Tab-separated table of C-alpha atoms in Angstrom:
chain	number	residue	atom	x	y	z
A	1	UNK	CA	-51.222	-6.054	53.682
A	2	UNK	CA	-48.482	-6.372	51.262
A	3	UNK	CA	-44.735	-5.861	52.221
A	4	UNK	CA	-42.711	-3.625	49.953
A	5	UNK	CA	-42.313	-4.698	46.301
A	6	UNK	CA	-39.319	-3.882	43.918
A	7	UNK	CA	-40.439	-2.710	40.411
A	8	UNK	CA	-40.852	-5.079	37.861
A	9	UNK	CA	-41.407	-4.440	34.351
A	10	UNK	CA	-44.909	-5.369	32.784
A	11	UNK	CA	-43.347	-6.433	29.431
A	12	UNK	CA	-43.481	-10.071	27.733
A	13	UNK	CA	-40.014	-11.965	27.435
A	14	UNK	CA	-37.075	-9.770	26.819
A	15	UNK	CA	-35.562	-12.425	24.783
A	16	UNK	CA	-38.108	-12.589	22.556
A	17	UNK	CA	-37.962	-12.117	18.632
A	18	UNK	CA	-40.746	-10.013	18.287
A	19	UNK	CA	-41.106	-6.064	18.643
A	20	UNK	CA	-41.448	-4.541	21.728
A	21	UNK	CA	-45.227	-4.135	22.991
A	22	UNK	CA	-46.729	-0.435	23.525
A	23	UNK	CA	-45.183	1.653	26.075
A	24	UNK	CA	-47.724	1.329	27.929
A	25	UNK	CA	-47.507	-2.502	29.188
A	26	UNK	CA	-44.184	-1.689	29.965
A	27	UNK	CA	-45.052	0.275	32.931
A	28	UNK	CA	-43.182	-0.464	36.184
A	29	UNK	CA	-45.036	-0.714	39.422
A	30	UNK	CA	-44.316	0.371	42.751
A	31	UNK	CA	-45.667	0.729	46.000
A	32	UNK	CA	-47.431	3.862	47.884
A	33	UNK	CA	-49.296	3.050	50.759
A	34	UNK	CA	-52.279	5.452	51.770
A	35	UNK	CA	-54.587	4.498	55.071
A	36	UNK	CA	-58.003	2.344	54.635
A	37	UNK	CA	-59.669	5.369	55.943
A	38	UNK	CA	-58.564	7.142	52.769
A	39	UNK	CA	-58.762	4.168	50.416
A	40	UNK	CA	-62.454	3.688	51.688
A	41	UNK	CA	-63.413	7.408	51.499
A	42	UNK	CA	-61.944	7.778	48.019
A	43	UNK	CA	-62.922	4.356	46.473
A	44	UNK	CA	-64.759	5.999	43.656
A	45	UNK	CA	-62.471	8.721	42.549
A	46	UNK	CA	-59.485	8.288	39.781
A	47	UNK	CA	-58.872	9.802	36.837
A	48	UNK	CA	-61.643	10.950	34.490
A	49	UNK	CA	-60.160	8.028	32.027
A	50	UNK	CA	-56.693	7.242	32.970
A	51	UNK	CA	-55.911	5.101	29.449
A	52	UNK	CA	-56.835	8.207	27.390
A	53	UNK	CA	-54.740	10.338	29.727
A	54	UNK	CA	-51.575	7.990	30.024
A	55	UNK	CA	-51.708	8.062	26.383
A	56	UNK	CA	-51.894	10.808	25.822
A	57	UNK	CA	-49.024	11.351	28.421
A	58	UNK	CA	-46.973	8.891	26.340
A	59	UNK	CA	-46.876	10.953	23.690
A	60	UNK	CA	-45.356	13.721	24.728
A	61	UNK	CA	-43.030	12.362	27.386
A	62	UNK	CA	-41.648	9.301	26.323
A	63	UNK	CA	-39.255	8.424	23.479
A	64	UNK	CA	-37.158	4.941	22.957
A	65	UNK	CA	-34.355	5.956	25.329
A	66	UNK	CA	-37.118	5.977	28.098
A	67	UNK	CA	-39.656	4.289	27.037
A	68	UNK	CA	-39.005	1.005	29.419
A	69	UNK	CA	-37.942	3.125	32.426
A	70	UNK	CA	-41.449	4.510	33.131
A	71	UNK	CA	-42.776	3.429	36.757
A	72	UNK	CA	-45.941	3.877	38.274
A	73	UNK	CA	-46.103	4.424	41.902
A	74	UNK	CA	-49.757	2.600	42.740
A	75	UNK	CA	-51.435	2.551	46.319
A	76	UNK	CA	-51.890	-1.183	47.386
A	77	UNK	CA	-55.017	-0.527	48.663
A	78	UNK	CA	-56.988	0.158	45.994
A	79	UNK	CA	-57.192	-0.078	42.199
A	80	UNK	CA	-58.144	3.782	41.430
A	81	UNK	CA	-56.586	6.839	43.529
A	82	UNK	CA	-53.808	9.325	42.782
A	83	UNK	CA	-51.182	7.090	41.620
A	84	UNK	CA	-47.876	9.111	40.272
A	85	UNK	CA	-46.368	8.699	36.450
A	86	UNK	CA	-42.544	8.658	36.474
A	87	UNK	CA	-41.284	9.994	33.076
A	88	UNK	CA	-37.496	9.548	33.485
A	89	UNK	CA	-35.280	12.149	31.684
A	90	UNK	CA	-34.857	11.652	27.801
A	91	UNK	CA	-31.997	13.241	25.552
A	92	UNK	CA	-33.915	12.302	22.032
A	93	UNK	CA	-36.728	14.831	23.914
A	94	UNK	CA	-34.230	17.414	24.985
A	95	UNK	CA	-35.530	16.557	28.939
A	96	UNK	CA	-32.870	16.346	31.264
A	97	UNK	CA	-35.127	15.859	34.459
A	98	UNK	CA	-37.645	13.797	35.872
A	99	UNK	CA	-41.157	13.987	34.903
A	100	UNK	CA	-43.855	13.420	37.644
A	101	UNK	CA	-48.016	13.245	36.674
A	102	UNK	CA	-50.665	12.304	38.962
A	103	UNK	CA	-53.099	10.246	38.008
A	104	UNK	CA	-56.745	10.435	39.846
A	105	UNK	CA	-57.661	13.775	40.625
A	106	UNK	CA	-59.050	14.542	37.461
A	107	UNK	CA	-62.017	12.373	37.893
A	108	UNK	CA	-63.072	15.075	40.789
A	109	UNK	CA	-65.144	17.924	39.613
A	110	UNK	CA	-63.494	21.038	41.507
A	111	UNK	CA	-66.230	23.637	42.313
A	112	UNK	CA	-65.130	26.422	39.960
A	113	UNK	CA	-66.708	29.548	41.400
A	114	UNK	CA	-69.796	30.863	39.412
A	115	UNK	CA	-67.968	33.998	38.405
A	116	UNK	CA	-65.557	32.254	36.449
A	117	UNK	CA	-66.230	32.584	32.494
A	118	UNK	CA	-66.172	28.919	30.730
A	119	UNK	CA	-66.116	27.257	34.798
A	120	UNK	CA	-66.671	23.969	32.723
A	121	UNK	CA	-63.025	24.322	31.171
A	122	UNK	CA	-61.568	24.679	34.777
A	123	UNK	CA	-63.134	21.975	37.009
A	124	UNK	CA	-60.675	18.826	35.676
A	125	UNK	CA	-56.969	18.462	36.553
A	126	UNK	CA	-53.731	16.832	37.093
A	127	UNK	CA	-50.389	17.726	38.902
A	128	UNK	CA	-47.053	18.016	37.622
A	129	UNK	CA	-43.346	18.664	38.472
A	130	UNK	CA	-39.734	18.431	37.808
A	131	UNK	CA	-37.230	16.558	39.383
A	132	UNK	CA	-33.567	17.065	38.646
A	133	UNK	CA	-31.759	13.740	36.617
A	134	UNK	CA	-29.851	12.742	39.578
A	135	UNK	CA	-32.599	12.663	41.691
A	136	UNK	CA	-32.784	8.779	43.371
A	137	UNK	CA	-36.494	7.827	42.508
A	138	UNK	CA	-37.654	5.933	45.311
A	139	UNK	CA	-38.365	2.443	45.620
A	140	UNK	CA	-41.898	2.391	47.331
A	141	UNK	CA	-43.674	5.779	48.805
A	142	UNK	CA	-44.534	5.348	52.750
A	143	UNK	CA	-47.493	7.683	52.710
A	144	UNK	CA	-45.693	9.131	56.043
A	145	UNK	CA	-45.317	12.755	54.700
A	146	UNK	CA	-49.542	12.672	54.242
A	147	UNK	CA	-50.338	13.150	57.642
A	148	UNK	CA	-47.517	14.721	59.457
A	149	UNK	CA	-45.340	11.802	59.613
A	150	UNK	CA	-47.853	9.432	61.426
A	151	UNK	CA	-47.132	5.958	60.063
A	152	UNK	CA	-50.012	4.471	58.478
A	153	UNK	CA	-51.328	1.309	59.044
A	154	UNK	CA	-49.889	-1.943	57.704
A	155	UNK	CA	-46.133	-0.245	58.057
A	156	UNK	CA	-45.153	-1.907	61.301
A	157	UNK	CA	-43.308	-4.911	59.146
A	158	UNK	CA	-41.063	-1.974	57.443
A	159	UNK	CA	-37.595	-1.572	57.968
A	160	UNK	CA	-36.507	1.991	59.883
A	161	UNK	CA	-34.410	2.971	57.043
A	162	UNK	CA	-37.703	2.692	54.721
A	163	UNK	CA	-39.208	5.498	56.721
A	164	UNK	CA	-36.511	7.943	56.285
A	165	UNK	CA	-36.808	8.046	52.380
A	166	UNK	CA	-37.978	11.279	52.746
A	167	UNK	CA	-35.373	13.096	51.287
A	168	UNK	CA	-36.327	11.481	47.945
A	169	UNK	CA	-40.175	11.079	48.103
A	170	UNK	CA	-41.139	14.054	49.337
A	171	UNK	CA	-41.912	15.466	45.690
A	172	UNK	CA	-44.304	12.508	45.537
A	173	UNK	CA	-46.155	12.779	48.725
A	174	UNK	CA	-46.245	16.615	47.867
A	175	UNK	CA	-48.426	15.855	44.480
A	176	UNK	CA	-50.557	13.006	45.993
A	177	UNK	CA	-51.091	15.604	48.967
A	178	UNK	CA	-52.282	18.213	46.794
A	179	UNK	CA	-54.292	15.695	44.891
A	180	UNK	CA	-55.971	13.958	48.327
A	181	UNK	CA	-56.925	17.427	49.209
A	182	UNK	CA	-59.119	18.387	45.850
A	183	UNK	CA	-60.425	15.198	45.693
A	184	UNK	CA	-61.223	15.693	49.866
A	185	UNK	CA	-62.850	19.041	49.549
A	186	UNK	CA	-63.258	19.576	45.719
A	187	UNK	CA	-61.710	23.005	46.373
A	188	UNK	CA	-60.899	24.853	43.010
A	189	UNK	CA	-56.909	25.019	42.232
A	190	UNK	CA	-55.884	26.284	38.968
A	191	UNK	CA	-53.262	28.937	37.367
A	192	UNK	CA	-51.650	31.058	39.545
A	193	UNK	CA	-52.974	29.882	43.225
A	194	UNK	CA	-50.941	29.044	46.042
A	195	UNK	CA	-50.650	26.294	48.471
A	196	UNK	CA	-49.594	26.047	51.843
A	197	UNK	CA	-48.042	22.299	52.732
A	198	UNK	CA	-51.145	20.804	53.764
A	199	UNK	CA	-51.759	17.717	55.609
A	200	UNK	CA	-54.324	15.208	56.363
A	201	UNK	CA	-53.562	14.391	60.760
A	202	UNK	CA	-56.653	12.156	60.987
A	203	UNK	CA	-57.185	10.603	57.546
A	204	UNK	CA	-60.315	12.059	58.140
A	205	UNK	CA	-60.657	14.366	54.916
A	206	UNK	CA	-60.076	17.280	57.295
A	207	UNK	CA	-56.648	18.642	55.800
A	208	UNK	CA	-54.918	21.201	57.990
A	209	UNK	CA	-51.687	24.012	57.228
A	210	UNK	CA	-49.149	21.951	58.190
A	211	UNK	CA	-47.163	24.073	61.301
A	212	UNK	CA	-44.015	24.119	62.610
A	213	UNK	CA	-44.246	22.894	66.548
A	214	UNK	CA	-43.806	26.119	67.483
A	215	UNK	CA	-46.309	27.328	65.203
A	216	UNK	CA	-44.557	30.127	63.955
A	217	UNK	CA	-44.449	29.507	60.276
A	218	UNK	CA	-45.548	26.702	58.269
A	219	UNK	CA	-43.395	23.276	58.281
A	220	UNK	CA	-41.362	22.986	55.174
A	221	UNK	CA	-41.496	19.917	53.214
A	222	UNK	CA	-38.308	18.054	53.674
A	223	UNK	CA	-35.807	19.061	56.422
A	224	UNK	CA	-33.114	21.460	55.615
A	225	UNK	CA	-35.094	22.979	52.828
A	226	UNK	CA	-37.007	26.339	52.937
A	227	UNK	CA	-39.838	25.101	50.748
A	228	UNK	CA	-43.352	25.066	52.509
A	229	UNK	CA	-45.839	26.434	50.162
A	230	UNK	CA	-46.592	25.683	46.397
A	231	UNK	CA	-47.455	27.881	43.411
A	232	UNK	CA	-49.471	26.357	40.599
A	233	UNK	CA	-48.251	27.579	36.685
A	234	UNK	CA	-49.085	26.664	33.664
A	235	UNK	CA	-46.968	24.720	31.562
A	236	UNK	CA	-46.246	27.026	28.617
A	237	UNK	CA	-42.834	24.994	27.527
A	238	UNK	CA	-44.553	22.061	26.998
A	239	UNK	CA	-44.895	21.636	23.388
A	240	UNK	CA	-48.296	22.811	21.957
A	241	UNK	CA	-50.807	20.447	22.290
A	242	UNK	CA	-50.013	19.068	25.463
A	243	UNK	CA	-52.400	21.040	27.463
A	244	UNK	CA	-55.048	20.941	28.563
A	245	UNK	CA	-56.402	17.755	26.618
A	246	UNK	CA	-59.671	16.821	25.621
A	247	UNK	CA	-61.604	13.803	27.135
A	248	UNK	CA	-63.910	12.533	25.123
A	249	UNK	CA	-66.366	10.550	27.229
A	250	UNK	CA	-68.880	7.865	26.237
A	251	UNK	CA	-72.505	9.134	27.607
A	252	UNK	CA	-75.283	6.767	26.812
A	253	UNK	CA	-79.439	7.572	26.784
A	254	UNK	CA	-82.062	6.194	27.975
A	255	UNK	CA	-82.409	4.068	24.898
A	256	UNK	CA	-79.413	2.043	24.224
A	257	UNK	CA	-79.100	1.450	27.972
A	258	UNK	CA	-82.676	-0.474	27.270
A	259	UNK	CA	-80.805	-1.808	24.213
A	260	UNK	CA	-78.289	-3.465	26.363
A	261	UNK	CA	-80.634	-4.795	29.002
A	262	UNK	CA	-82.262	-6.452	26.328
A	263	UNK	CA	-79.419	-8.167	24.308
A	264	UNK	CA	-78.075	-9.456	27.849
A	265	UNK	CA	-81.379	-10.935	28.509
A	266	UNK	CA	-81.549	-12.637	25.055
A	267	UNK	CA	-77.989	-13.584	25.966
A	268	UNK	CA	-79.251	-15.731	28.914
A	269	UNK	CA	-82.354	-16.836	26.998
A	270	UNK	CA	-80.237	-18.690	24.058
A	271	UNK	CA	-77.691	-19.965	26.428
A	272	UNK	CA	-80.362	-21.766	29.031
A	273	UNK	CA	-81.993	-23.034	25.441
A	274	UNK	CA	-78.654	-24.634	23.917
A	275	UNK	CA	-77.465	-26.418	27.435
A	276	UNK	CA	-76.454	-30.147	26.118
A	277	UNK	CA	-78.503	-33.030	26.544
A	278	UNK	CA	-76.742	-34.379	28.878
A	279	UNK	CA	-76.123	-31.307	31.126
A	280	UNK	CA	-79.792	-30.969	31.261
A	281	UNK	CA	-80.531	-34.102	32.200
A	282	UNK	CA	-78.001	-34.388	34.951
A	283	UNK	CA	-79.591	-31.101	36.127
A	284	UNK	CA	-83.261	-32.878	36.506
A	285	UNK	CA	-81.725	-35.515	38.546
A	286	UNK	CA	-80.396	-33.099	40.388
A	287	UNK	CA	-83.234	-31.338	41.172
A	288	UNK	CA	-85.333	-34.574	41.603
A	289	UNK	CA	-83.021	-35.424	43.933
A	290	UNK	CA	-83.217	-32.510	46.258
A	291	UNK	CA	-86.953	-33.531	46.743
A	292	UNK	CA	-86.244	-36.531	47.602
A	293	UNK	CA	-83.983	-35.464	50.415
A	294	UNK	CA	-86.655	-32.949	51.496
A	295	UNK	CA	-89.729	-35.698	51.467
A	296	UNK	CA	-87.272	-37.944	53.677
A	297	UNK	CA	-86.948	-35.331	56.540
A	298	UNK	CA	-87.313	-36.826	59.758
A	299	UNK	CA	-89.930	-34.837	61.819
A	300	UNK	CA	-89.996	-36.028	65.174
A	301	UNK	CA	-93.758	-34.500	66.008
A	302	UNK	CA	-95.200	-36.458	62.599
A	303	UNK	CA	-97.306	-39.430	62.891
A	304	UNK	CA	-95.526	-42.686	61.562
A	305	UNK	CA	-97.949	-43.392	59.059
A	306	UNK	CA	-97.027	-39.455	57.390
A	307	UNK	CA	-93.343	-40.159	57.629
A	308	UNK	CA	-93.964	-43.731	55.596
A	309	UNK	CA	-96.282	-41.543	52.630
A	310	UNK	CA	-93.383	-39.316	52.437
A	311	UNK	CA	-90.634	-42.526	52.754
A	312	UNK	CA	-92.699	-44.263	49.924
A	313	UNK	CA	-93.407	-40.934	47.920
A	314	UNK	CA	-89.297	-39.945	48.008
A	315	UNK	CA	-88.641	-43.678	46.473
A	316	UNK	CA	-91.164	-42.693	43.652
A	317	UNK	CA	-89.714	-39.672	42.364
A	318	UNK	CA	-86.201	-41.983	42.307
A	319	UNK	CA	-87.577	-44.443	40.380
A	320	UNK	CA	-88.946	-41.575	37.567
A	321	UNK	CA	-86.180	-40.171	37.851
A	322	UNK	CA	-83.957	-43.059	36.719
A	323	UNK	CA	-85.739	-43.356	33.800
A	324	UNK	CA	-87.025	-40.510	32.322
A	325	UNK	CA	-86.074	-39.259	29.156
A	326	UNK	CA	-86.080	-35.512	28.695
A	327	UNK	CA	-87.492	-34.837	25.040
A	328	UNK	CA	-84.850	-32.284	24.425
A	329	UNK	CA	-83.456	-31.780	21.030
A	330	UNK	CA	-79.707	-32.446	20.570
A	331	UNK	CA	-79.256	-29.421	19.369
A	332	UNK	CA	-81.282	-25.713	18.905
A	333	UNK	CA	-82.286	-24.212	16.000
A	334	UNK	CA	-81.313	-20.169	15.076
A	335	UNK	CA	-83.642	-18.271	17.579
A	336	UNK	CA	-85.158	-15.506	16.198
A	337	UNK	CA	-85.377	-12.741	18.335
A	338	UNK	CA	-86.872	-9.314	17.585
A	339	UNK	CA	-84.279	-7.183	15.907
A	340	UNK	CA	-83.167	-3.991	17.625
A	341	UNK	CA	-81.808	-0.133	15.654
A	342	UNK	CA	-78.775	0.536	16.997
A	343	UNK	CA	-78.901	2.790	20.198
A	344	UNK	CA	-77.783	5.941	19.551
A	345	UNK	CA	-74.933	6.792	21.909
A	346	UNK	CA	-74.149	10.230	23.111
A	347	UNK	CA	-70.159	11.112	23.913
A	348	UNK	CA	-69.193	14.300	25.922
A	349	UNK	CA	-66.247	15.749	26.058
A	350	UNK	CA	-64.194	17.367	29.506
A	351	UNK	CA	-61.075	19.264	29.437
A	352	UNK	CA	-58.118	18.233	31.570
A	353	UNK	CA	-55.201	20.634	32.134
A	354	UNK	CA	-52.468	20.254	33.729
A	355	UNK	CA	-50.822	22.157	36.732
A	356	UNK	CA	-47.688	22.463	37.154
A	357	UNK	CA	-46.451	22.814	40.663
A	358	UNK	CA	-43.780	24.837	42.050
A	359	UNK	CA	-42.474	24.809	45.669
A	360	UNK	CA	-41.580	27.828	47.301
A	361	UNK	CA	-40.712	29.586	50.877
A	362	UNK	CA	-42.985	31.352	53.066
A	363	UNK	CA	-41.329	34.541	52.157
A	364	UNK	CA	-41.932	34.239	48.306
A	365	UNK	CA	-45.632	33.085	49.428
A	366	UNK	CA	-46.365	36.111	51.171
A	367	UNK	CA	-44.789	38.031	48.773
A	368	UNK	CA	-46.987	36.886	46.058
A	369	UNK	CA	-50.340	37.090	48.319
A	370	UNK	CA	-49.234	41.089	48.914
A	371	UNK	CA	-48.750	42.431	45.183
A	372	UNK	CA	-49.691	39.263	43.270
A	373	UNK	CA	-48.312	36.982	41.593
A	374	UNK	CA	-47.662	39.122	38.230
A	375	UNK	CA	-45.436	41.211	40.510
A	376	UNK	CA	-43.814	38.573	41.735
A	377	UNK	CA	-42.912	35.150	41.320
A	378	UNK	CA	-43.506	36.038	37.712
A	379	UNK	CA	-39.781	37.879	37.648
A	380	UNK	CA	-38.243	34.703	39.690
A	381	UNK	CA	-39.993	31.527	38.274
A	382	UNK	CA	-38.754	29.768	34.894
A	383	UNK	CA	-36.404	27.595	32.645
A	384	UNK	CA	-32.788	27.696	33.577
A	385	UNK	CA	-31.604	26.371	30.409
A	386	UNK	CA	-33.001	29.162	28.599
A	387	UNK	CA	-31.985	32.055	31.247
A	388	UNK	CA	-29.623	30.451	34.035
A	389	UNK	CA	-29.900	33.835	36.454
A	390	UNK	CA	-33.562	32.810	36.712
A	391	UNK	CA	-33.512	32.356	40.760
A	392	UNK	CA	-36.228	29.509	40.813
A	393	UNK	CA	-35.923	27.413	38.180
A	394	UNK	CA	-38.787	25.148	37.188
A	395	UNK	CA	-36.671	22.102	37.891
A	396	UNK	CA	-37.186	21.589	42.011
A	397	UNK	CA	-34.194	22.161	43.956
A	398	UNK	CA	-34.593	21.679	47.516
A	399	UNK	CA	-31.272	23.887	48.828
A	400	UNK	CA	-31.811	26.678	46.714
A	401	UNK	CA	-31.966	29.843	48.205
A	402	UNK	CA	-35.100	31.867	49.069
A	403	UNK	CA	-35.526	35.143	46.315
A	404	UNK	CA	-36.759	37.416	48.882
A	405	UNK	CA	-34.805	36.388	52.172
A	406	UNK	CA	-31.272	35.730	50.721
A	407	UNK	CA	-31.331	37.541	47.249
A	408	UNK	CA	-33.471	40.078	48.033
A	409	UNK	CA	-35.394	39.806	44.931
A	410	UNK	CA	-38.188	42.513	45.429
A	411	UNK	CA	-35.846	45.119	46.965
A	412	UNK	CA	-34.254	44.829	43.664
A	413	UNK	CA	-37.472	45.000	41.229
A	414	UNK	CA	-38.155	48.263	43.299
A	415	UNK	CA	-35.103	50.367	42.323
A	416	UNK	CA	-35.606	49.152	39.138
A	417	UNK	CA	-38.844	50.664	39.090
């Protein structure tokens, strides 16, 4: 397994004359390590198309005073998975925070319940959040915060300080927990629900609440902080168009798969027909001499007049072989093969949206689950910059305090009636 590696830009020459390639080969990419048990369960699953998603991601997140900051965080194990998008924070977009996408749990279709009008517009997602600008985006992600703070494997060679990053990449185990777990169960998260911090002890796909020792309320997600559940919003500030977005998905019949098969096998056809002279000749030997080798097996239980026949019947097929003359033409004429109508090729198209997650205490958890969520975090939950007395801003901050244990939040809705 790989040790650590530093971010390096995926961008030609910076000294050269010509313009800057798309933003997107100018991705950085860093480490997150995952188990093999996971990377072998989940070999399959990514994002429904991440190129259509990224740019699409692109467009709304980056501008040219970010545009060569972006970083990837990519599990060295495998080349699909929930991988996190870094959007760092841009003035020309009026961002002043840290945007973080996952990338891979779209391609799992969630089991919307059958209840649900339009389940087919529900059953694709990715995760969001927001980090504050001075947050210290880490170099590579451990993977240690996915299962309780077991190490996984490969991690022996790591220094001790690596492993107490969590401070900083507990955001981004949070998302690719959340992820593991729909892709895991294909459990339904949308609008509106609420997460405990979940965990994954055994790699196993059996994800668990993730307790305190003492089991008396649910481990938060960084120490010092309150924050041990999620709430999942929609992202209503974003500007319009950027959710959900629509996939559109290539979905070929029964016909022009035929139509493929068929060009690949006239493929082959024309290119064993135009193999030089020379080439083909070589080949004959070739295979003329591989008889020879198998006439000239010496058989121990064969009678010595047999094993001269076969002696004397290998030098034959040398001699012919020296000096035949395959009548091959130098060169092929234009084949002529039947001519094929274009297959007809179908396209879908799937709807991704995008969740934003917000963490939150065990207090402000319960108190949605007891008069919902419209009752609730709906009063304490939004943009700072717009309304700074907002208690939970949309931005994550780890220290603030909890809305219903330390500013008693809905004692206060209550006499307001």
């Amino acid at each position: 397994m790989d040790g650590p590696a530093a971010a390096a830009p995926l961008a030609s020459d910076a000294g050269a004359a010509s313009p800057p390639p798309p933003y997107k080969k100018q991705r950085q990419i860093r480490v997150a390590y995952d188990t093999k048990e996971n990377v072998l369960r989940r070999r399959f699953q990514g994002a429904l198309d991440e190129d259509q998603i990224a740019d699409h991601l692109e467009k709304y997140l980056q501008a040219e005073d970010n545009r060569d900051k972006c970083t990837v965080f990519q599990d060295t194990f495998r080349s699909v998975g929930v991988h996190i998008y870094v959007f760092p924070p841009s003035k020309m977009l009026g961002r002043d925070f840290y945007t973080l996408v996952t990338m891979g749990m779209s391609g799992t279709r969630m089991n919307v319940p059958s209840d649900i009008d339009d389940a087919e517009e529900y059953r694709h997602a990715e995760l969001m959040c927001f980090l504050p600008s001075t947050w210290k985006v880490p170099k590579m992600l451990t993977g240690r915060q996915l299962f309780g703070g077991k190490d996984t494997d490969g991690l022996a060679g790591i220094e001790a300080e690596d492993h107490r990053r969590d401070e900083a990449s507990w955001p981004f185990e949070m998302l690719r927990k959340l992820a593991g777990y729909v892709i895991d169960t294909k459990a339904w998260v949308s609008w509106d629900h609420g997460l405990p911090n979940l965990f994954d002890p055994n790699g196993d796909g059996k994800w668990h609440c993730c307790m305190k020792d003492d089991k008396t309320d649910v481990m938060p997600y960084v120490n010092g902080s309150k924050l041990s559940h999620v709430v999942l919003l929609e992202p209503v500030f974003e500007k319009e168009g950027f959710a959900p977005l629509t996939i559109k998905i290539e979905a070929p019949n029964s016909d022009s798969r035929e139509r493929e098969k068929i060009i690949a096998d006239q493929s082959m056809l024309k290119a064993e027909l135009t193999i030089p002279v020379a080439e083909k000749s070589e080949q004959l030997n070739s295979d003329n001499s591989d008889k020879q080798d198998s006439n000239n097996i010496d058989k121990s239980n064969v009678q010595e007049g047999k094993e001269i026949e076969k002696s004397s019947g290998g030098e034959k097929i040398e001699n012919i072989s020296a000096n035949v003359k395959p009548s091959i033409p130098s060169s092929v004429p234009d084949l002529e093969f039947p001519k094929l109508t274009q297959g007809s090729t179908k396209f879908t198209t799937k709807k991704v949206n995008f969740l934003l997650v917000v963490p939150v205490t065990s207090a402000e958890a319960q108190w949605k689950r007891e008069v919902g969520i419209q009752n609730s975090l709906y009063y304490a939950v939004g943009d700072q910059r717009v309304n700074p007395t907002v208690p939970i801003s949309y931005v994550i901050n780890q220290n603030r305090p909890c809305c219903v244990q330390d500013l008693n939040l809905p004692g206060r809705l209550a006499e307001r009636g």
